Every structure is written in structure tokens, then in C-alpha cells.
Short mmCIF file of C-alpha atoms and ligand atoms in Angstrom, two decimals:
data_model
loop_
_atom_site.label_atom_id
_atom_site.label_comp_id
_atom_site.label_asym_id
_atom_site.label_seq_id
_atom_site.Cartn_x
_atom_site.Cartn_y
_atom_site.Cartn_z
CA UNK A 1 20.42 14.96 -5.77
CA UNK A 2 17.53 15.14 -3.56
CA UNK A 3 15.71 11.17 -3.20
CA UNK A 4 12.36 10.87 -4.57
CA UNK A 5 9.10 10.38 -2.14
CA UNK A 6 7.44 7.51 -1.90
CA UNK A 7 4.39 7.20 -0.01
CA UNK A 8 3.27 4.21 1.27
CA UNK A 9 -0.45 4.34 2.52
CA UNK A 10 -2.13 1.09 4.91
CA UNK A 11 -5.94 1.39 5.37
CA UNK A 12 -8.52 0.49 7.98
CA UNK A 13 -7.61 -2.16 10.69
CA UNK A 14 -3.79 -2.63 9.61
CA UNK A 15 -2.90 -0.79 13.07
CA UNK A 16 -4.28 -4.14 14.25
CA UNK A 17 -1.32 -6.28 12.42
CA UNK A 18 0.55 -8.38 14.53
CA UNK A 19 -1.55 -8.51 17.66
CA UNK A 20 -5.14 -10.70 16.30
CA UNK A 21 -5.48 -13.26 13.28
CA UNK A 22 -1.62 -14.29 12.87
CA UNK A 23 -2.86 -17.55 11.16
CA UNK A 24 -4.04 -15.01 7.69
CA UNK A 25 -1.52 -11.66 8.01
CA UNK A 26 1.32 -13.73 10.44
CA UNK A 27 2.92 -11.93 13.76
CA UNK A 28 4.92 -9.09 12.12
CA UNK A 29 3.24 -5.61 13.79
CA UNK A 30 2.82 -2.40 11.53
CA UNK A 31 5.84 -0.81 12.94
CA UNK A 32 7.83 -3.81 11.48
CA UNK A 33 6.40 -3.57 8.25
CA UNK A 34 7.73 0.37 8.58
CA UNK A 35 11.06 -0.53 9.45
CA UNK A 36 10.95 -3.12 6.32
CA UNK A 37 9.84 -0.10 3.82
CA UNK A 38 12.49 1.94 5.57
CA UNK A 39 15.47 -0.84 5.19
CA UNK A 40 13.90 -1.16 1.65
CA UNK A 41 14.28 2.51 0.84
CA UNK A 42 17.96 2.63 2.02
CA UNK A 43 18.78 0.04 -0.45
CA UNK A 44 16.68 1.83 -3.15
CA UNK A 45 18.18 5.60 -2.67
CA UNK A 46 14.29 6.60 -1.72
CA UNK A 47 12.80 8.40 0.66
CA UNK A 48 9.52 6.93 2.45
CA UNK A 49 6.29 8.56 4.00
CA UNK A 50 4.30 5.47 5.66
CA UNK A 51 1.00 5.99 7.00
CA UNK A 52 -2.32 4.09 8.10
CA UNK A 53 -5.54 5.20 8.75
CA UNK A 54 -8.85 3.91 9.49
CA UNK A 55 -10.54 6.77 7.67
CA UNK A 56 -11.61 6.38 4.19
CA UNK A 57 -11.64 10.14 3.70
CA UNK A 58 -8.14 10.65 5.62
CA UNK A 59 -7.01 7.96 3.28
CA UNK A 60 -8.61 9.94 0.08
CA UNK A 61 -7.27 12.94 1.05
CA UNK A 62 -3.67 11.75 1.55
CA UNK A 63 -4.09 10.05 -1.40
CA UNK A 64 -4.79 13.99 -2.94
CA UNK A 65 -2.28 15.28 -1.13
CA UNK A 66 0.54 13.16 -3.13
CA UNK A 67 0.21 15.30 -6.43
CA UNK A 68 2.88 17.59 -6.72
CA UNK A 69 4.57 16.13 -3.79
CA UNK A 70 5.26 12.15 -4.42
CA UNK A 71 6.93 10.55 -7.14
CA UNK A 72 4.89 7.37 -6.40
CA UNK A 73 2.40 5.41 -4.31
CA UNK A 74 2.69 2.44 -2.62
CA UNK A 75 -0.75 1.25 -1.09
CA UNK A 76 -2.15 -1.48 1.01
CA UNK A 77 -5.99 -0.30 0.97
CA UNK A 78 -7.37 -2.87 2.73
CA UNK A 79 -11.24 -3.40 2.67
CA UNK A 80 -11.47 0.28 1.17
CA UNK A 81 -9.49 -1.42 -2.04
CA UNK A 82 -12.75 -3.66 -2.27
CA UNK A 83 -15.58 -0.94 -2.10
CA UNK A 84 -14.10 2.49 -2.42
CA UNK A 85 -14.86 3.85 -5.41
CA UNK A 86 -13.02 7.81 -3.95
CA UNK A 87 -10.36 5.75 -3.19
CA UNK A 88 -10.03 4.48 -7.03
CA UNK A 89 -11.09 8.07 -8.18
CA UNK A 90 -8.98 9.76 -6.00
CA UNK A 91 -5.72 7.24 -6.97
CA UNK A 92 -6.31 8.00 -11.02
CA UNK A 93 -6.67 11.52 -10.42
CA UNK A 94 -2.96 11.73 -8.89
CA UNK A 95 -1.73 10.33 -12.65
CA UNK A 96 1.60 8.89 -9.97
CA UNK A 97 2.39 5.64 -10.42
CA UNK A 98 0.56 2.95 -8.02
CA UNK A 99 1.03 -0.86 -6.76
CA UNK A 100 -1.56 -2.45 -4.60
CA UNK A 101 -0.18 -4.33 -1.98
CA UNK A 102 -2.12 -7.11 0.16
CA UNK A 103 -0.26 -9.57 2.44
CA UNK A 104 -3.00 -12.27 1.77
CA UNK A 105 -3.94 -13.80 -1.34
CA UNK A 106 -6.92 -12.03 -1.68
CA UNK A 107 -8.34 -14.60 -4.90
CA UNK A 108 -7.76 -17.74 -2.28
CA UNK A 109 -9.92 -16.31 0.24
CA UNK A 110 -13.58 -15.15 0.10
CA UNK A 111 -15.23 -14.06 -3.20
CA UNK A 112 -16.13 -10.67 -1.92
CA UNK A 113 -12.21 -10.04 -1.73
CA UNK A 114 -11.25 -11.00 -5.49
CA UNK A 115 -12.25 -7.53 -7.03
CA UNK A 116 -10.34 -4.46 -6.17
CA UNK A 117 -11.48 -0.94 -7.68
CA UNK A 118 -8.00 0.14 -6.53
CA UNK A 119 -6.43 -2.29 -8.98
CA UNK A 120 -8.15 -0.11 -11.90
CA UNK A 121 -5.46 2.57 -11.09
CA UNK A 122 -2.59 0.76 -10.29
CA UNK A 123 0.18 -0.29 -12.48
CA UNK A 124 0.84 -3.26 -10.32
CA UNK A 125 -1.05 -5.69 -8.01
CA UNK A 126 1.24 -7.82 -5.37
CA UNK A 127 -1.04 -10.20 -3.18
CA UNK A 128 -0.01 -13.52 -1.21
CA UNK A 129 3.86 -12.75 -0.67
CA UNK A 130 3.21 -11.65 3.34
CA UNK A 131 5.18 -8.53 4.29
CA UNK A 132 7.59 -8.65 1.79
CA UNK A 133 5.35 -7.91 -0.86
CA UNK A 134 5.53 -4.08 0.42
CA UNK A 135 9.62 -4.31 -0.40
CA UNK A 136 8.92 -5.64 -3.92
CA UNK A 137 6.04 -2.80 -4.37
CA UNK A 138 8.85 -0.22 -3.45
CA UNK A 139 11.31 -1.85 -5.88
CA UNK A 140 8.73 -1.76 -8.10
CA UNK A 141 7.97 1.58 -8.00
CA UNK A 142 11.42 2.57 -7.57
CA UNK A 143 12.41 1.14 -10.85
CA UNK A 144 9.54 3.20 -12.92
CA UNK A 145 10.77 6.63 -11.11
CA UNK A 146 14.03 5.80 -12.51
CA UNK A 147 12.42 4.47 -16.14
CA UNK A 148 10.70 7.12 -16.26
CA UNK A 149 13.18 10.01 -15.51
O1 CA2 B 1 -4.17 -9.06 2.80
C1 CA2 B 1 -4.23 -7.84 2.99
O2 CA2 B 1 -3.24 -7.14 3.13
C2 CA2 B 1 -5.62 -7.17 3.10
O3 CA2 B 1 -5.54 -5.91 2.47
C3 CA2 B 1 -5.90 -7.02 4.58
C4 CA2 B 1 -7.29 -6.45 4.85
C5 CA2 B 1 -8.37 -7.22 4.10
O4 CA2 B 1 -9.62 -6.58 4.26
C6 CA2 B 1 -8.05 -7.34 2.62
O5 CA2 B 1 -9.06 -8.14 2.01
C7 CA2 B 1 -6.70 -7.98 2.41
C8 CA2 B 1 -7.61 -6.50 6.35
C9 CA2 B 1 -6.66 -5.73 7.19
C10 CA2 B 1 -7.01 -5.99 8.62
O6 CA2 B 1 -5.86 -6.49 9.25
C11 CA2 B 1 -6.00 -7.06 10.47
C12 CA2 B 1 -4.85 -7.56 11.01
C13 CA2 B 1 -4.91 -8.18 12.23
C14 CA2 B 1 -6.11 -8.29 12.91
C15 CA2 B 1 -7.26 -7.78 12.35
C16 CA2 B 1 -7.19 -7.17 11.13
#
């Protein structure tokens, strides 16, 4: 039986992981947080697209680009999860299941990061857990593939 696709999408600035402000996101680099999805999907029985962009409409586009192609959608939006209102319509317009991931606890840091139009479309929201949140998004979204046939 062929594995179901998951896509996991990073927005702006996570390219930077790793190599500036290890005190808020720690030292792990993006490529580790790839081979952690991919370890994650082994386990799972899934397979894994993982991207990141910098471009709100790249990221809106992929996000399009899922329908008839993804059984899910894992997605760290970064500061597009706090303004991007394409982003949100984009996500409920897919009708795929979603979790929003963010490494930081996003309601311990500055106001302007508490509200997240992505959250409106996402079935989940894991926040504070560091890297590993991404491996409990893909469980996550693994399990309600397989829930939901
Ligand atoms: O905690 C998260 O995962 C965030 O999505 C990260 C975003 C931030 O805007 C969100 O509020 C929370 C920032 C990603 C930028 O990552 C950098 C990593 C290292 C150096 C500079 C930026």
C-alpha cells in the first residue's frame, strides 16, 4: 500500500535555526529538524515533503498545491502564522487536516505572538515542546489519516 504524504511546511527565517538566538529556538539547525520528521515518518509508515520558505506567497501556494496531493499538513508558519490572513485562507481551503507547530511558547513571549490566524484552520496547536513538537505534530496527524480512513 502506497504511504500517505505528509507535508511539513517552515516559514520565513527558520533557514536561520541553529546558527543565531539558541537561547529562544536552541542549537538544532533546520536540516536536523528534517532528519527528525524523517526518523519520525519511518516509525509512522509516512512519507514526508519538508520545506521552508521565506515567501509568504511560495508558502500560500504550496500550501494550494497540497489538495489532491497530501493527506495532511504539518506547519511551522512562523511570523506569517501571526499576520497572514492567505496563509489562514489558503490552509481552510485545502479541507486536509492541519497542526501548527512553534518551537517556542508563543503565549510566554510577546503579546503580538499569542494570536495565530493559522490556528483558525488547524485541528491542533503544539507550542513550547522545542523540536520535538514537529514529531508529535506528525504523530498527530498520522493518527487522523488512519482515523479517518
Ligand atoms: O517558535 C516558533 O517556532 C516560531 O514560529 C518561530 C518564529 C516566530 O516568529 C514565531 O513567533 C514562533 C521565528 C522563526 C525565526 O527563527 C529564527 C531562528 C534563529 C535565528 C533567527 C530566527
Amino acid at each position: 500500500m502506497k504511504r500517505p504524504l505528509i507535508v511539513v511546511l517552515n516559514g520565513p527565517n527558520l533557514n536561520m535555526l541553529g546558527l543565531r538566538q539558541p537561547e529562544i529556538y536552541g542549537e538544532a539547525t533546520l536540516d536536523d529538524v528534517e532528519q527528525l520528521c524523517l526518523q519520525a515518518a519511518e516509525r509512522l509508515d509516512v512519507t514526508i515533503d519538508f520545506r521552508q520558505t521565506n515567501g509568504e506567497g511560495e508558502l500560500v501556494s504550496w500550501v494550494q498545491e497540497c489538495r489532491g496531493r497530501a493527506s495532511g499538513i504539518v506547519i511551522n508558519p512562523a511570523a506569517y502564522g501571526h499576520t497572514s490572513i492567505a496563509l489562514l485562507d489558503a490552509l481552510l481551503a485545502v479541507e486536509l487536516p492541519v497542526i501548527e507547530v512553534h518551537m517556542s511558547n508563543i503565549h510566554r513571549r510577546e503579546a503580538f505572538r499569542h494570536h495565530t490566524y493559522v490556528s483558525q484552520a488547524a485541528r491542533g496547536v503544539i507550542c513550547g515542546l522545542g523540536i520535538r513538537g514537529y514529531a508529535h505534530a506528525l504523530q498527530a496527524v498520522a493518527d487522523m489519516i488512519e482515523d479517518e480512513g
